[in-house]
Coordinates of C-alpha atoms in Angstrom, one line a residue:
X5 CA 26.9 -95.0 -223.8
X6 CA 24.6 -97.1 -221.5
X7 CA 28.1 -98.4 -220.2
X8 CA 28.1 -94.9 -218.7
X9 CA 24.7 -94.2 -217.6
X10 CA 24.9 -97.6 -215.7
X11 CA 28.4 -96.6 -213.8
X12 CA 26.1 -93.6 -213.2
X13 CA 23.7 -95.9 -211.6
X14 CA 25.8 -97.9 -209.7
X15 CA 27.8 -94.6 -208.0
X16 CA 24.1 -93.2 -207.1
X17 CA 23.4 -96.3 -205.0
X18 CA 26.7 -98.3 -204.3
X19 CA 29.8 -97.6 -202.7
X20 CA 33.2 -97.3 -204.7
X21 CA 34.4 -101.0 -204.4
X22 CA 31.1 -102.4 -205.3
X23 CA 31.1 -100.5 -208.2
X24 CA 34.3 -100.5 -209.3
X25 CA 33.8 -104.8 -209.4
X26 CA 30.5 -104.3 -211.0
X27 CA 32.3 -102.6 -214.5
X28 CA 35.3 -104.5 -214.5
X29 CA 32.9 -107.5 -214.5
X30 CA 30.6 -105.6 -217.3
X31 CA 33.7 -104.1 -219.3
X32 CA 35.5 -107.7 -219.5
X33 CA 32.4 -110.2 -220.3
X34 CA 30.5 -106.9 -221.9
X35 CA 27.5 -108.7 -220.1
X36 CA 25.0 -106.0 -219.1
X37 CA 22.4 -108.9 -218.4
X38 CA 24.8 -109.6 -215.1
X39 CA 25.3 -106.4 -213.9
X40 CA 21.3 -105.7 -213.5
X41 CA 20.9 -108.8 -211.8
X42 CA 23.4 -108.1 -209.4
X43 CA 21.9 -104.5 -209.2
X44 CA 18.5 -105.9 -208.7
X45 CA 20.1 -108.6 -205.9
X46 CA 21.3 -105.5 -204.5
X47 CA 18.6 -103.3 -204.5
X48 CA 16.1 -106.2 -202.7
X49 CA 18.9 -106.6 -200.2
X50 CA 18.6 -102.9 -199.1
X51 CA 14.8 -103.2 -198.9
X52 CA 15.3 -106.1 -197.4
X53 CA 17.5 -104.4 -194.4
X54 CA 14.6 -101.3 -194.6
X55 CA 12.0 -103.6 -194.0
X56 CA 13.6 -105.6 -191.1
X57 CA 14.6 -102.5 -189.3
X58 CA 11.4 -101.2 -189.8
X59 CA 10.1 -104.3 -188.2
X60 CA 12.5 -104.6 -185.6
X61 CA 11.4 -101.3 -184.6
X62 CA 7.9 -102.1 -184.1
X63 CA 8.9 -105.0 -182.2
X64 CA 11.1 -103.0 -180.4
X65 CA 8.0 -100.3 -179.3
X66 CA 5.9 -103.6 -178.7
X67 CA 8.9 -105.3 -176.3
X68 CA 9.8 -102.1 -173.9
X69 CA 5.4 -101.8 -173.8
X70 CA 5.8 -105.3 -172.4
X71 CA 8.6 -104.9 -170.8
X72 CA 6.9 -101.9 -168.9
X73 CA 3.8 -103.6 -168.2
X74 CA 5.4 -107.0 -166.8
X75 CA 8.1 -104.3 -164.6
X76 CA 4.3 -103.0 -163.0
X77 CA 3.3 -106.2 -162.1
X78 CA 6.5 -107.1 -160.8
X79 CA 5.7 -104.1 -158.4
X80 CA 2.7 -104.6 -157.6
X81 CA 3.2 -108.4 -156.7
X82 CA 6.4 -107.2 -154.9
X83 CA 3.8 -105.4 -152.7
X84 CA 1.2 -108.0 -152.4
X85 CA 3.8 -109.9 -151.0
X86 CA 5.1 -108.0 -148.3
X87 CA 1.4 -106.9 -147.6
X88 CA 1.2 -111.1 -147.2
X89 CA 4.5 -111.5 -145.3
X90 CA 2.9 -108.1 -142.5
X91 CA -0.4 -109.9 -142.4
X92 CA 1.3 -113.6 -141.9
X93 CA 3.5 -111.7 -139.1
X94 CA 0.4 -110.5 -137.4
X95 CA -1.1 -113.6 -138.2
X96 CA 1.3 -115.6 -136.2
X97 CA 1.0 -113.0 -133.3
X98 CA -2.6 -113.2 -133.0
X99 CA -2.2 -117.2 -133.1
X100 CA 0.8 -117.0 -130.7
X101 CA -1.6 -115.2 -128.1
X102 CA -4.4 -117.2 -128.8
X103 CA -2.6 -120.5 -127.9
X104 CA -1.1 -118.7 -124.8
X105 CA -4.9 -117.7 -123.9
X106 CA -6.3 -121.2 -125.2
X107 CA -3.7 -122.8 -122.8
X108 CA -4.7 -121.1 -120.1
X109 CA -8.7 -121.2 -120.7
X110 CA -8.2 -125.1 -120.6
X111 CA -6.4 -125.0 -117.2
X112 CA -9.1 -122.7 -116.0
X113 CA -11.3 -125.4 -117.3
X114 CA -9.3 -128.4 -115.5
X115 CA -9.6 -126.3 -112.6
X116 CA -13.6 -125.6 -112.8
X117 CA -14.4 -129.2 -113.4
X118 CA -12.4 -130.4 -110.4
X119 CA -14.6 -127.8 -108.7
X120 CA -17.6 -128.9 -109.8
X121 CA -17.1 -131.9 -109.8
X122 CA -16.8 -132.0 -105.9
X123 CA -19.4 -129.5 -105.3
X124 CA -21.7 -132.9 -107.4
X125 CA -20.4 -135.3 -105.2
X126 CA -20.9 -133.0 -101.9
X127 CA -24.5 -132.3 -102.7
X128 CA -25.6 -135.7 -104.0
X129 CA -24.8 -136.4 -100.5
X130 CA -26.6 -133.4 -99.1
X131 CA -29.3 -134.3 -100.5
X132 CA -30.0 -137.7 -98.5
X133 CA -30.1 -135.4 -95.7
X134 CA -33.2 -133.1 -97.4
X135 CA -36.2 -133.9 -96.3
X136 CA -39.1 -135.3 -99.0
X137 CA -40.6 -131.5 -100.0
X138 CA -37.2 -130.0 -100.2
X139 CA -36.3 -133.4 -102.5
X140 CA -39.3 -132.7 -104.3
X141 CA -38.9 -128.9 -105.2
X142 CA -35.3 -129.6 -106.5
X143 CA -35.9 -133.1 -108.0
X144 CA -36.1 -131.6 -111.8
X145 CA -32.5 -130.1 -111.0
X146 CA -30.7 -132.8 -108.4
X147 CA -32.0 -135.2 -111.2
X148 CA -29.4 -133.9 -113.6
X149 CA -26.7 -133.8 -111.0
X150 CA -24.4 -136.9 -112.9
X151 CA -23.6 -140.1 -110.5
X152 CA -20.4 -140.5 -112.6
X153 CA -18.6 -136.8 -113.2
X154 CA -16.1 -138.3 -116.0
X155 CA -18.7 -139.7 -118.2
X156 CA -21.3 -136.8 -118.1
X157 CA -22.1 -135.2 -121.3
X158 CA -23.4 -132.3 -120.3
X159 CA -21.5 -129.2 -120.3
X160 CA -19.6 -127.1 -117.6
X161 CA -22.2 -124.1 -117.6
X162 CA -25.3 -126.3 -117.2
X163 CA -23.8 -128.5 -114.8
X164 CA -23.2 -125.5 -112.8
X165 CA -26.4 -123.9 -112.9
X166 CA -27.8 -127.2 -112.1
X167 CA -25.8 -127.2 -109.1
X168 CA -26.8 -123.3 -108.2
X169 CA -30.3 -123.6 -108.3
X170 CA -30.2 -126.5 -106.3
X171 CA -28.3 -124.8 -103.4
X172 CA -30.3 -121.6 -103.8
X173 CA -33.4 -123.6 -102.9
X174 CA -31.6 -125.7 -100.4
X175 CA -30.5 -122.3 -99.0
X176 CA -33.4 -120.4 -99.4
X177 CA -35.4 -123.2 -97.1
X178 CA -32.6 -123.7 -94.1
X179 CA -32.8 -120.0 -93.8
X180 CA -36.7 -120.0 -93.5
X181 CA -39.6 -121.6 -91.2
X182 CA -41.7 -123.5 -93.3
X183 CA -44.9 -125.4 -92.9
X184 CA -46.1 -128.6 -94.8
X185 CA -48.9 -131.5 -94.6
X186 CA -47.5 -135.0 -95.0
X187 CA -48.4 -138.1 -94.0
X188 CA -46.5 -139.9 -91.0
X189 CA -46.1 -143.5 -90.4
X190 CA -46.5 -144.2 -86.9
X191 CA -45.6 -147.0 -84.9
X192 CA -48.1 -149.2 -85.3
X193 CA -47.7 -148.4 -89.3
X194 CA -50.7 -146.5 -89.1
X195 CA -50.4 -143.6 -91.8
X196 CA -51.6 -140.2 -90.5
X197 CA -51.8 -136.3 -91.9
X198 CA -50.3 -134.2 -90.1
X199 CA -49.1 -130.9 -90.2
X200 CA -45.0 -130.5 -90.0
X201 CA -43.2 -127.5 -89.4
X202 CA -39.7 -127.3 -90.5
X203 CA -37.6 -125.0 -88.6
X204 CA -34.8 -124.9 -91.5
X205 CA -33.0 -128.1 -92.3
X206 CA -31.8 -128.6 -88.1
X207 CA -35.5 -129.6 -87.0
X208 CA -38.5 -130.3 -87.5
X209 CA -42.2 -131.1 -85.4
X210 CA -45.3 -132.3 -86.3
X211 CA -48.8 -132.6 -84.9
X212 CA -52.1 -133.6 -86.3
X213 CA -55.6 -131.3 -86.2
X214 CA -56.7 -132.3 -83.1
X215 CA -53.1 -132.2 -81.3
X216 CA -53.7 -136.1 -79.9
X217 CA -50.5 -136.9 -81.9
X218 CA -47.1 -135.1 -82.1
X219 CA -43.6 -136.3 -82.9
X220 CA -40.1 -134.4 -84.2
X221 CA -37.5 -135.4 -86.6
X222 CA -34.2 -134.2 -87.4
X223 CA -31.6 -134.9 -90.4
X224 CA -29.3 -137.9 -90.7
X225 CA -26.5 -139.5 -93.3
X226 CA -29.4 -141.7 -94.5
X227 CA -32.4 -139.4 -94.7
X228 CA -34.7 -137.9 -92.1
X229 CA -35.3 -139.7 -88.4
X230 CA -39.2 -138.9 -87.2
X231 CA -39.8 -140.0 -83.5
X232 CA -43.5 -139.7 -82.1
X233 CA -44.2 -137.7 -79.4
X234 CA -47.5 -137.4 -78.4
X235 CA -46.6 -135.1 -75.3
X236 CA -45.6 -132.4 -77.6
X237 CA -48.4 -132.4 -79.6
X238 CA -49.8 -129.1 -78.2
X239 CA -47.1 -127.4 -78.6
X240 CA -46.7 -128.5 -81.9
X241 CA -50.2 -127.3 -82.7
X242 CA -49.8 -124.1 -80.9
X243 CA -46.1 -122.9 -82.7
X244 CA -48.4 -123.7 -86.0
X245 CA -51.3 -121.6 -85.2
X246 CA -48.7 -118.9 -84.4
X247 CA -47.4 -119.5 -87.6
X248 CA -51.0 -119.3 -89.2
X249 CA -51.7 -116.2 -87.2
X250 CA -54.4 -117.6 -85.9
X251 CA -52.6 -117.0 -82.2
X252 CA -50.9 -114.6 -80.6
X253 CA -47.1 -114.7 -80.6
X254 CA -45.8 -116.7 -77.7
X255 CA -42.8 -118.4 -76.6
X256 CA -43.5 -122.4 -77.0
X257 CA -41.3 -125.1 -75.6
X258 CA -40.2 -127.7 -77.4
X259 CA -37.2 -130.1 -76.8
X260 CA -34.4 -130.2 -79.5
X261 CA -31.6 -132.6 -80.7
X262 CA -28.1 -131.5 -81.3
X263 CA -26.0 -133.8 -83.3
X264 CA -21.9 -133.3 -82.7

């Protein structure tokens, strides 16, 4: 009898073969011990398999999750990078056309220095030729004019305003009549005030208060020339009492130099 209700068993839960092996080995060693060992082997096998698939499952959920997640970041650093490789594109562009620019600021900037650099040298020049209260008025900007261009340190801009507002002034005074008091050396070395009226930077006349003592002086490569002329001292006085308005407008002789 429980040789039947275990065949029973066994054709519940096993297939034919298996259980056709199982009673031939119970029927010949009568050893029902054996056959629920192998029934119990077999049963933890089958839970076995259920449990691993159901794990495998899980893991399979957690895998195509990861799977998804890693695909997404794929995409999105798919994007970053071609976002990268249009901005490093542009990138080069903008450098590209700021070397072509940069090229050509620093020729502009070879170009301007050579400029300025002989506008320097012509007005260091000029100025020898000023006389003392021009030299004066634009000593705090002729002072910063450099003697040696290549080793200035000042910059372009300021070199160039120096120059501008030294010529404005230079300018401003050859285009004007303009009266001064200095003191001459005469002759005899004897220092006298006069009064000196500059008729831009091509002539000049002096004369003291009582018009006793007159002279003129024009511009050379080496600085101003004066000469005295006593003759022409009124005149002198007279052309600067015009100037004063203290005298009515009149023609005034006076004898000039022209240099070729």
């Amino acid at each position: 009898m429980k040789n039947y209700i275990i065949a029973f068993i066994l054709f519940s839960l096993f297939p034919a073969g298996v259980c056709c092996t199982a009673l031939a080995a119970a029927d010949k060693s009568g050893d029902i011990d054996s056959l629920r060992s192998v029934l119990e082997k077999w049963v933890e096998t089958k839970q076995l398999i259920s449990s691993e698939k159901q794990n495998w499952c899980s893991q399979k959920e957690v895998l195509i999750d990861r799977t998804k997640l890693l695909e997404g970041q794929v995409r999105d650093l798919n994007a970053k990078i071609e976002d990268a490789e249009t901005t490093i594109g542009k990138t080069e562009e903008k450098r590209e056309a700021l070397s072509v620019q940069h090229e050509k600021l620093t020729s502009a900037v070879s170009i301007l220095r050579d400029v300025i650099a002989r506008l320097e040298s012509r007005t260091l020049k000029l100025l020898v030729r000023l006389p003392e209260p021009v030299q004066e008025q634009v000593a705090p900007l002729s002072q910063e004019i450099p003697k040696d261009m290549e080793a200035s340190t000042l910059s372009l801009s300021t070199r160039y305003q120096n120059l501008i507002g030294v010529l404005n002034y230079i300018n401003k005074f050859n285009n004007a009549v303009t009266l001064t008091t200095e003191v001459r050396k005469l002759d005899s070395a004897q220092a006298v005030e006069v009064k000196v009226i500059y008729l831009g930077l091509g002539q000049a006349y002096f004369s003291n208060d009582t018009a006793t003592i007159g002279g003129m002086g024009r511009p050379t490569d080496t600085g101003w020339e004066w000469e005295r002329r006593d003759d022409i001292a009124p005149a002198v006085s007279s052309a600067i009492a015009m100037y004063n308005n203290e005298k009515t407008a009149d023609y005034v002789a006076l004898p000039v130099e022209i240099e070729n």
